[in-house]
CSV table of C-alpha atoms in Angstrom, one decimal:
chain,number,residue,atom,x,y,z
A,1,MET,CA,16.0,-20.1,-18.5
A,2,LYS,CA,14.9,-16.5,-18.0
A,3,TYR,CA,13.0,-16.6,-21.3
A,4,ILE,CA,11.0,-19.6,-20.1
A,5,PHE,CA,10.1,-17.6,-16.9
A,6,ILE,CA,9.2,-14.6,-19.0
A,7,LEU,CA,6.9,-16.7,-21.2
A,8,LEU,CA,5.3,-18.3,-18.1
A,9,TYR,CA,4.5,-14.9,-16.6
A,10,ALA,CA,3.1,-13.7,-19.8
A,11,LEU,CA,0.9,-16.8,-20.1
A,12,LEU,CA,-0.3,-16.4,-16.5
A,13,LEU,CA,-1.1,-12.8,-17.1
A,14,LEU,CA,-3.3,-13.7,-20.1
A,15,ILE,CA,-5.0,-16.4,-18.1
A,16,SER,CA,-5.7,-14.0,-15.3
A,17,LEU,CA,-7.2,-11.4,-17.6
A,18,LEU,CA,-9.4,-14.0,-19.2
A,19,LEU,CA,-10.5,-15.2,-15.8
A,20,GLU,CA,-11.4,-11.7,-14.7
A,21,LYS,CA,-13.4,-11.1,-17.8
A,22,GLN,CA,-15.2,-14.5,-17.6
A,23,MET,CA,-16.1,-14.2,-13.9
A,24,HIS,CA,-16.8,-10.5,-13.5
A,25,ASN,CA,-17.0,-9.1,-17.0
A,26,ARG,CA,-14.5,-6.4,-16.1
A,27,HIS,CA,-10.9,-6.0,-14.8
A,28,SER,CA,-11.5,-4.5,-11.4
A,29,THR,CA,-10.8,-7.3,-8.9
A,30,PRO,CA,-8.0,-8.2,-6.6
A,31,LEU,CA,-6.6,-10.3,-9.4
A,32,LEU,CA,-5.8,-7.1,-11.3
A,33,PHE,CA,-4.0,-5.5,-8.4
A,34,PHE,CA,-2.2,-8.6,-7.1
A,35,VAL,CA,-1.9,-11.3,-9.7
A,36,ASP,CA,-1.6,-9.1,-12.8
A,37,THR,CA,0.9,-6.8,-11.0
A,38,TRP,CA,3.1,-9.8,-10.0
A,39,CYS,CA,3.0,-11.2,-13.5
A,40,CYS,CA,4.3,-7.8,-14.8
A,41,VAL,CA,7.0,-7.6,-12.1
A,42,GLY,CA,8.0,-11.2,-12.8
A,43,MET,CA,8.5,-10.4,-16.5
A,44,GLY,CA,10.2,-7.1,-15.9
A,45,SER,CA,12.7,-8.4,-13.3
A,46,ASN,CA,13.7,-11.3,-15.6
A,47,ILE,CA,14.4,-9.0,-18.5
A,48,GLY,CA,17.3,-7.7,-16.4
A,49,LEU,CA,17.7,-4.1,-17.6
A,50,TYR,CA,20.6,-2.0,-16.4
A,51,ASP,CA,22.6,-5.1,-15.7
A,52,TYR,CA,20.3,-6.2,-13.0
A,53,TYR,CA,20.9,-9.5,-11.2
A,54,LEU,CA,18.2,-11.9,-12.2
A,55,PRO,CA,16.0,-13.5,-9.6
A,56,SER,CA,17.0,-17.0,-8.7
A,57,ASP,CA,15.1,-20.0,-10.0
A,58,LEU,CA,13.7,-20.6,-6.5
A,59,VAL,CA,12.3,-17.0,-6.3
A,60,ASN,CA,10.8,-17.3,-9.7
A,61,VAL,CA,9.1,-20.6,-8.8
A,62,MET,CA,7.8,-19.1,-5.5
A,63,ILE,CA,6.3,-16.1,-7.4
A,64,ILE,CA,4.7,-18.3,-10.0
A,65,SER,CA,3.3,-20.5,-7.2
A,66,VAL,CA,1.8,-17.5,-5.4
A,67,ILE,CA,0.2,-16.3,-8.7
A,68,VAL,CA,-1.3,-19.6,-9.5
A,69,LEU,CA,-2.6,-20.3,-6.0
A,70,SER,CA,-4.1,-16.8,-5.8
A,71,MET,CA,-6.1,-17.4,-8.9
A,72,ILE,CA,-7.3,-20.8,-7.5
A,73,PHE,CA,-8.3,-19.3,-4.2
A,74,TRP,CA,-10.1,-16.4,-5.9
A,75,LEU,CA,-12.1,-19.0,-7.9
A,76,ALA,CA,-12.8,-21.0,-4.8
A,77,TYR,CA,-14.1,-18.1,-2.8
A,78,ASN,CA,-16.3,-16.9,-5.7
A,79,LYS,CA,-17.7,-20.4,-6.3
A,80,THR,CA,-20.2,-20.3,-3.5
A,81,GLU,CA,-21.3,-16.6,-3.7
A,82,LYS,CA,-20.0,-14.8,-6.7
A,83,LEU,CA,-18.9,-11.2,-6.2
A,84,GLN,CA,-21.0,-8.8,-8.2
A,85,VAL,CA,-18.2,-6.3,-9.1
A,86,GLU,CA,-20.4,-4.4,-11.4
A,87,LYS,CA,-22.6,-3.3,-8.5
A,88,LEU,CA,-19.8,-1.6,-6.7
A,89,LYS,CA,-21.1,1.9,-7.5
A,90,SER,CA,-20.0,5.1,-5.7
A,91,ASN,CA,-23.5,6.6,-5.6
A,92,LYS,CA,-24.4,4.1,-2.8
A,93,CYS,CA,-21.9,5.9,-0.5
A,94,THR,CA,-22.9,8.9,1.6
A,95,ILE,CA,-20.0,11.2,2.7
A,96,GLU,CA,-21.0,11.8,6.3
A,97,TYR,CA,-18.4,12.5,9.0
A,98,ARG,CA,-18.2,14.0,12.5
A,99,LEU,CA,-16.7,17.5,12.0
A,100,ILE,CA,-15.5,18.0,15.6
A,101,CYS,CA,-13.7,14.6,15.6
A,102,MET,CA,-12.1,15.5,12.2
A,103,ILE,CA,-10.8,18.8,13.6
A,104,VAL,CA,-9.5,17.2,16.8
A,105,LEU,CA,-7.7,14.5,15.0
A,106,GLU,CA,-6.2,17.1,12.6
A,107,ILE,CA,-4.9,19.0,15.5
A,108,VAL,CA,-3.3,15.8,17.0
A,109,PHE,CA,-1.8,15.1,13.6
A,110,LEU,CA,-0.2,18.5,13.4
A,111,MET,CA,1.1,18.3,16.9
A,112,PHE,CA,3.0,15.2,16.0
A,113,MET,CA,4.3,16.4,12.7
A,114,LEU,CA,5.0,20.1,13.0
A,115,PRO,CA,8.4,19.7,14.9
A,116,ASN,CA,9.8,17.6,12.1
A,117,PHE,CA,8.0,19.7,9.5
A,118,ILE,CA,9.6,23.0,10.7
A,119,PHE,CA,13.0,21.3,11.0
A,120,SER,CA,12.9,19.8,7.5
A,121,LEU,CA,11.5,23.0,6.0
A,122,ASN,CA,14.4,25.0,7.4
A,123,ALA,CA,16.9,22.4,6.3
A,124,LEU,CA,15.5,22.4,2.7
A,125,LYS,CA,15.7,26.2,2.6
A,126,SER,CA,19.4,26.0,3.6
A,127,GLY,CA,20.1,23.8,0.5
A,128,ILE,CA,20.2,20.4,2.1
A,129,LYS,CA,19.1,17.7,-0.3
A,130,MET,CA,16.2,15.4,0.6
A,131,ASP,CA,18.2,12.1,0.5
A,132,TYR,CA,20.6,13.5,3.2
A,133,LEU,CA,17.7,15.0,5.1
A,134,ARG,CA,15.7,11.7,5.1
A,135,ALA,CA,18.7,9.8,6.4
A,136,TYR,CA,19.1,12.3,9.2
A,137,VAL,CA,15.4,12.3,10.1
A,138,TYR,CA,15.3,8.5,10.3
A,139,ASP,CA,18.5,8.1,12.2
A,140,SER,CA,17.6,6.8,15.6
A,141,LYS,CA,20.3,9.0,17.2
A,142,ASN,CA,18.5,12.1,16.1
A,143,ASN,CA,15.0,11.4,17.3
A,144,ASN,CA,13.0,10.1,20.2
A,145,GLY,CA,12.1,6.5,19.5
A,146,TYR,CA,8.8,6.6,21.3
A,147,ILE,CA,7.7,9.8,19.5
A,148,GLU,CA,8.6,8.2,16.2
A,149,GLU,CA,6.6,5.0,17.1
A,150,LEU,CA,3.6,7.2,18.1
A,151,ARG,CA,4.0,9.3,14.9
A,152,GLY,CA,3.8,6.1,12.8
A,153,LEU,CA,0.9,4.7,14.9
A,154,ILE,CA,-1.2,7.8,15.2
A,155,ALA,CA,-0.2,10.5,12.6
A,156,LYS,CA,0.5,8.5,9.5
A,157,PRO,CA,-2.8,6.5,9.5
A,158,PHE,CA,-4.7,9.8,9.8
A,159,MET,CA,-2.9,11.3,6.8
A,160,THR,CA,-3.8,8.1,4.9
A,161,LEU,CA,-7.4,8.3,6.0
A,162,THR,CA,-7.9,11.9,4.9
A,163,SER,CA,-6.4,11.0,1.4
A,164,LEU,CA,-8.8,8.1,1.1
A,165,ILE,CA,-11.9,10.0,2.0
A,166,ALA,CA,-10.9,12.9,-0.3
A,167,ILE,CA,-10.5,10.4,-3.2
A,168,VAL,CA,-13.9,8.8,-2.5
A,169,SER,CA,-15.6,12.2,-2.4
A,170,ILE,CA,-14.6,12.7,-6.1
A,171,PHE,CA,-16.8,9.8,-7.1
A,172,ASN,CA,-19.7,10.9,-5.0
A,173,HIS,CA,-22.6,13.4,-4.9
A,174,ALA,CA,-21.0,15.2,-1.9
A,175,SER,CA,-21.4,19.0,-1.9
A,176,LYS,CA,-18.7,21.3,-3.2
A,177,ASN,CA,-18.1,22.6,0.3
A,178,LYS,CA,-17.6,19.1,1.7
A,179,LYS,CA,-15.2,18.2,-1.1
A,180,LEU,CA,-13.3,21.5,-0.6
A,181,PHE,CA,-13.0,20.9,3.1
A,182,LEU,CA,-11.8,17.3,2.7
A,183,TRP,CA,-9.3,18.1,0.0
A,184,THR,CA,-7.9,21.0,2.0
A,185,ILE,CA,-7.3,18.7,4.9
A,186,ALA,CA,-5.9,16.0,2.7
A,187,ILE,CA,-3.5,18.3,0.9
A,188,ILE,CA,-2.3,20.0,4.1
A,189,ASN,CA,-1.6,16.6,5.6
A,190,ILE,CA,0.2,15.3,2.5
A,191,VAL,CA,2.4,18.4,2.3
A,192,VAL,CA,3.3,18.3,6.0
A,193,TYR,CA,4.0,14.6,5.9
A,194,THR,CA,6.0,14.7,2.7
A,195,ILE,CA,8.3,17.5,3.9
A,196,SER,CA,8.6,16.1,7.4
A,197,THR,CA,9.7,12.7,6.1
A,198,SER,CA,11.4,13.8,2.9
A,199,GLY,CA,9.6,11.0,1.1
A,200,ARG,CA,7.3,10.7,-1.9
A,201,LEU,CA,5.1,7.9,-0.5
A,202,ALA,CA,2.1,10.1,0.4
A,203,ILE,CA,1.9,11.6,-3.1
A,204,VAL,CA,2.4,8.2,-4.8
A,205,ASN,CA,-0.3,6.6,-2.6
A,206,LEU,CA,-2.7,9.4,-3.4
A,207,GLY,CA,-2.2,8.7,-7.1
A,208,SER,CA,-2.7,5.0,-6.5
A,209,TYR,CA,-5.9,5.6,-4.5
A,210,PHE,CA,-7.3,7.6,-7.3
A,211,VAL,CA,-6.4,5.0,-10.0
A,212,ILE,CA,-7.9,2.2,-7.9
A,213,ALA,CA,-11.1,4.2,-7.2
A,214,LEU,CA,-11.3,5.1,-10.9
A,215,VAL,CA,-11.1,1.4,-11.8
A,216,LEU,CA,-13.6,0.3,-9.2
A,217,TYR,CA,-16.2,3.1,-9.2
A,218,ASN,CA,-15.9,4.8,-12.5
A,219,ASP,CA,-19.2,6.3,-13.7
A,220,ASN,CA,-20.5,9.5,-15.2
A,221,ARG,CA,-19.5,11.6,-12.1
A,222,ILE,CA,-15.9,11.3,-12.9
A,223,SER,CA,-16.3,12.6,-16.4
A,224,ILE,CA,-18.4,15.5,-14.9
A,225,PHE,CA,-15.7,16.3,-12.4
A,226,PHE,CA,-13.0,16.3,-15.1
A,227,HIS,CA,-15.1,17.8,-17.9
A,228,ASN,CA,-12.7,20.7,-17.8
A,229,HIS,CA,-9.5,19.1,-19.3
A,230,LYS,CA,-7.4,22.0,-17.9
A,231,ARG,CA,-8.4,20.9,-14.3
A,232,LEU,CA,-7.4,17.3,-15.0
A,233,LEU,CA,-4.1,18.3,-16.6
A,234,LEU,CA,-3.3,20.7,-13.7
A,235,ILE,CA,-3.9,18.0,-11.0
A,236,MET,CA,-1.9,15.4,-12.9
A,237,GLY,CA,0.8,17.8,-13.8
A,238,CYS,CA,1.3,19.0,-10.2
A,239,SER,CA,1.4,15.4,-8.9
A,240,VAL,CA,4.0,14.3,-11.5
A,241,LEU,CA,6.1,17.4,-10.9
A,242,ALA,CA,6.0,16.8,-7.2
A,243,VAL,CA,7.2,13.2,-7.5
A,244,VAL,CA,9.9,14.1,-10.1
A,245,PHE,CA,11.1,17.0,-7.9
A,246,ILE,CA,11.4,14.8,-4.8
A,247,SER,CA,13.0,12.0,-6.8
A,248,SER,CA,15.6,14.4,-8.2
A,249,GLN,CA,16.3,15.7,-4.7
A,250,ARG,CA,16.9,12.2,-3.5
A,251,SER,CA,18.8,10.6,-6.4
A,252,SER,CA,20.9,11.5,-9.5
A,253,ILE,CA,19.6,8.4,-11.3
A,254,SER,CA,17.6,9.0,-14.5
A,255,PRO,CA,13.7,8.8,-14.2
A,256,SER,CA,13.5,5.6,-16.3
A,257,LYS,CA,16.2,3.8,-14.3
A,258,SER,CA,14.7,5.1,-11.1
A,259,PHE,CA,11.3,3.6,-12.2
A,260,TYR,CA,12.9,0.3,-13.0
A,261,ILE,CA,14.7,0.2,-9.6
A,262,TYR,CA,11.6,1.1,-7.7
A,263,TYR,CA,9.2,-1.4,-9.3
A,264,PHE,CA,11.3,-4.4,-10.4
A,265,SER,CA,13.9,-4.7,-7.6
A,266,GLY,CA,11.8,-6.9,-5.3
A,267,PRO,CA,12.5,-10.4,-6.8
A,268,SER,CA,16.3,-9.6,-7.0
A,269,TYR,CA,16.4,-8.3,-3.5
A,270,LEU,CA,14.4,-11.3,-2.2
A,271,THR,CA,17.0,-13.5,-3.9
A,272,GLN,CA,19.8,-11.7,-2.0
A,273,ILE,CA,18.2,-11.8,1.5
A,274,LEU,CA,17.3,-15.5,1.2
A,275,GLU,CA,20.9,-16.2,0.5
A,276,LEU,CA,22.5,-13.8,3.0
A,277,ASN,CA,20.2,-13.7,5.9
A,278,GLU,CA,20.3,-17.3,6.9
A,279,SER,CA,22.6,-16.5,9.8
A,280,VAL,CA,19.9,-14.1,11.2
A,281,PHE,CA,16.7,-16.0,10.3
A,282,SER,CA,16.7,-19.4,8.6
A,283,ILE,CA,13.6,-20.0,6.5
A,284,ASN,CA,11.8,-23.2,7.3
A,285,ASN,CA,13.7,-23.6,10.5
A,286,ASP,CA,12.6,-20.4,12.3
A,287,PHE,CA,8.9,-19.4,12.3
A,288,MET,CA,7.0,-16.3,13.3
A,289,PHE,CA,3.6,-18.1,13.1
A,290,GLY,CA,1.5,-15.4,11.5
A,291,THR,CA,2.7,-12.4,13.4
A,292,ALA,CA,3.9,-10.8,10.1
A,293,THR,CA,1.0,-11.9,7.9
A,294,PHE,CA,-1.4,-10.6,10.5
A,295,GLY,CA,0.8,-7.9,11.9
A,296,PHE,CA,-2.0,-5.4,11.8
A,297,ILE,CA,-3.5,-7.4,14.8
A,298,CYS,CA,-0.4,-8.9,16.4
A,299,ASN,CA,1.6,-5.7,16.7
A,300,PHE,CA,-1.0,-4.2,19.0
A,301,PHE,CA,0.5,-6.4,21.7
A,302,SER,CA,4.0,-5.5,20.5
A,303,TYR,CA,3.4,-1.9,21.3
A,304,PHE,CA,2.3,-2.7,24.9
A,305,LEU,CA,5.5,-4.9,25.3
A,306,ILE,CA,7.6,-2.0,24.0
A,307,LEU,CA,6.1,0.4,26.6
A,308,ILE,CA,6.7,-2.2,29.4
A,309,THR,CA,10.2,-3.5,28.5
A,310,HIS,CA,11.5,-0.3,26.7
A,311,LYS,CA,12.9,-2.6,24.0
A,312,SER,CA,12.0,-2.7,20.3
A,313,ARG,CA,10.3,-5.9,19.4
A,314,GLY,CA,7.5,-7.4,17.2
A,315,SER,CA,7.3,-8.6,13.7
A,316,LEU,CA,7.4,-5.1,12.2
A,317,TYR,CA,10.7,-4.3,14.1
A,318,LEU,CA,12.2,-7.7,13.2
A,319,LEU,CA,11.5,-7.5,9.5
A,320,GLY,CA,11.9,-3.7,9.0
A,321,SER,CA,14.9,-3.0,11.3
A,322,VAL,CA,16.8,-6.3,11.4
A,323,LEU,CA,16.1,-8.6,8.4
A,324,THR,CA,15.6,-6.1,5.6
A,325,SER,CA,17.3,-2.9,6.8
A,326,GLU,CA,20.6,-3.8,5.3
A,327,SER,CA,21.1,-2.7,1.6
A,328,HIS,CA,22.0,-5.5,-0.8
A,329,TYR,CA,23.2,-5.3,-4.4
A,330,VAL,CA,20.5,-5.9,-7.0
A,331,ALA,CA,23.0,-4.8,-9.8
A,332,GLU,CA,26.7,-4.1,-9.9
A,333,ASN,CA,26.4,-0.5,-8.6
A,334,ILE,CA,22.8,-0.5,-7.2
A,335,ARG,CA,21.9,-1.3,-3.7
A,336,VAL,CA,18.4,-1.2,-2.2
A,337,ASN,CA,16.9,-2.2,1.1
A,338,ALA,CA,13.4,-3.0,2.5
A,339,MET,CA,12.2,-4.4,-0.8
A,340,CYS,CA,11.6,-8.0,0.4
A,341,THR,CA,8.1,-8.3,-1.1
A,342,CYS,CA,5.1,-9.9,0.7
A,343,ILE,CA,6.6,-13.3,-0.1
A,344,TYR,CA,9.3,-12.9,2.5
A,345,ASP,CA,6.8,-12.2,5.2
A,346,PHE,CA,4.9,-15.4,4.3
A,347,LEU,CA,8.2,-17.3,4.4
A,348,VAL,CA,9.3,-16.0,7.8
A,349,ASP,CA,5.8,-16.8,9.2
A,350,TRP,CA,5.2,-20.3,7.9
A,351,GLY,CA,8.3,-21.5,6.1
A,352,TYR,CA,7.9,-22.7,2.6
A,353,ILE,CA,4.3,-23.6,3.3
A,354,GLY,CA,3.7,-19.9,3.5
A,355,ILE,CA,3.6,-19.9,-0.3
A,356,LEU,CA,0.3,-21.7,0.2
A,357,ILE,CA,-1.0,-19.9,3.3
A,358,GLY,CA,-0.1,-16.4,2.1
A,359,PRO,CA,-2.2,-16.3,-1.1
A,360,MET,CA,-5.1,-18.0,0.8
A,361,CYS,CA,-5.1,-15.2,3.3
A,362,VAL,CA,-4.6,-12.4,0.7
A,363,MET,CA,-7.5,-13.5,-1.4
A,364,TYR,CA,-9.8,-14.2,1.5
A,365,ILE,CA,-9.3,-10.7,3.0
A,366,ALA,CA,-9.8,-9.2,-0.4
A,367,TYR,CA,-13.0,-11.2,-1.0
A,368,ARG,CA,-14.6,-10.4,2.4
A,369,LEU,CA,-13.8,-6.7,2.1
A,370,MET,CA,-15.3,-6.5,-1.4
A,371,LYS,CA,-18.4,-8.4,-0.3
A,372,TYR,CA,-18.7,-6.0,2.6
A,373,ASP,CA,-18.5,-3.1,0.1
A,374,GLU,CA,-21.1,-4.7,-2.2
A,375,ARG,CA,-23.5,-5.1,0.8
A,376,GLU,CA,-22.9,-1.8,2.6
A,377,GLY,CA,-21.6,0.6,0.0
A,378,SER,CA,-20.5,2.9,2.9
A,379,LEU,CA,-17.7,5.4,3.2
A,380,THR,CA,-16.0,3.0,5.5
A,381,SER,CA,-16.2,0.0,3.2
A,382,LYS,CA,-15.0,2.0,0.2
A,383,CYS,CA,-12.0,3.4,2.0
A,384,LEU,CA,-11.0,0.0,3.3
A,385,VAL,CA,-11.3,-1.6,-0.2
A,386,ILE,CA,-9.3,1.1,-1.9
A,387,TYR,CA,-6.7,0.9,0.9
A,388,TYR,CA,-6.4,-2.9,0.8
A,389,LEU,CA,-6.1,-3.1,-3.0
A,390,ASN,CA,-3.3,-0.6,-2.7
A,391,ILE,CA,-1.6,-2.9,-0.2
A,392,LEU,CA,-2.0,-5.7,-2.8
A,393,PHE,CA,-0.3,-3.6,-5.5
A,394,ASN,CA,2.5,-2.6,-3.1
A,395,SER,CA,3.0,-6.3,-2.2
A,396,ILE,CA,5.8,-6.2,-4.8
A,397,PHE,CA,7.7,-4.1,-2.3
A,398,LYS,CA,6.5,-5.3,1.1
A,399,TRP,CA,3.5,-6.7,3.0
A,400,GLY,CA,1.4,-3.7,4.1
A,401,LEU,CA,-0.6,-5.5,6.7
A,402,ILE,CA,2.5,-6.1,8.9
A,403,SER,CA,2.0,-2.6,10.3
A,404,MET,CA,-0.8,-1.3,12.5
A,405,GLU,CA,-1.8,1.3,9.9
A,406,PHE,CA,-4.7,-0.8,8.5
A,407,SER,CA,-6.2,-1.2,11.9
A,408,MET,CA,-5.7,2.4,12.8
A,409,VAL,CA,-7.4,3.5,9.5
A,410,PHE,CA,-10.3,1.3,10.4
A,411,ILE,CA,-10.5,2.7,14.0
A,412,TYR,CA,-10.4,6.3,12.6
A,413,LEU,CA,-13.2,5.4,10.2
A,414,MET,CA,-15.3,4.1,13.2
A,415,ILE,CA,-14.6,7.4,15.0
A,416,LEU,CA,-15.2,9.8,12.1
A,417,CYS,CA,-17.9,8.3,10.0
A,418,LYS,CA,-21.5,8.8,10.9
A,419,PRO,CA,-23.7,5.6,10.5
A,420,VAL,CA,-25.9,5.8,7.5
A,421,SER,CA,-29.6,5.0,8.1
A,422,SER,CA,-31.5,2.4,6.1
A,423,SER,CA,-33.6,5.2,4.4
A,424,GLN,CA,-30.5,7.0,3.3
A,425,LYS,CA,-29.1,3.8,1.8
A,426,GLU,CA,-32.4,3.3,-0.1
A,427,VAL,CA,-32.4,6.8,-1.4
A,428,SER,CA,-28.7,6.6,-2.5
């Protein structure tokens, strides 16, 4: 049966690529980052390397349904007003920001992160490995829950934002001084956050943002920026070494096996939690009615309830700390947690009809954001598009819009970015 599923995923991948080419004449749409990614993960997970447990037939059918429905919805949204992807050029964007606001937010970020940073730095100097340090840092007994909540709500989105703006500046006519300032802030924030959390997510996301921006906004400026091959090799080499070092500190597994575990565990883990978590949350009997799918809005209210009741609550807490916190076997000697994929969020929200509602929402948000970028071409629109497409890529692990980070990134953009006048738009 697995060979039939592998062939189906390969066929759907081919159809998606042809559809992108026919509709937009290039592969730089949400289909690439969502549909094509899921096709590859579907194939990889059904190959079953390293004695992996194969996804169940039900999970495979759900993934295939999500892929097919996403293509149908993308076609439907483009039918009335076709997205002109070829017009998404970076030279329409002006890098303008409020310097004082940037500095104030940077100080706030450092105030939240420095205590953890100093503690983690001293621990690493004493020889403690990152996997043990990460477990200690995230143990609720060793930290203040409210501070951790605020750190995730305020500090992490600002680190994400500075990375996004720095990436966009590469593809823009911004001055060297602006680029130097933005990249200095971004690198400081990534280093502080990475050491503080003993995680590689900030570095991995920076690489993802760059690849997404390169696919969307590639033009002559990128070749000019990287005309010196030594510069390109240095940046890529440092990034790869950083990820490899952190990975080696956190695991003794080989890089190839670690890559497979990281990118192809989702369908197998989803199979396990659908079978084992029925006693906690029964799909199609219990419903969260959109609070997970639209968590970036709904969890605003959850934070207020937490402050009032002093109890953890909300869809982010339920999925992250209750339903997917437990590690399950995806192979005989391999356990993972929190790899439920976006499909699980759609299921807990709407039951099995979530397989229809989820792709409809995913593609609609993507379409509206890309139309917004086509129309405005602003720093805000480009950051939001890059960030959302990265969420679509990461949907093979989790649903990124369940957290407040997307909303906070948008709020920070409203605070930091200067409005661009009509004359500036015409000139650019």
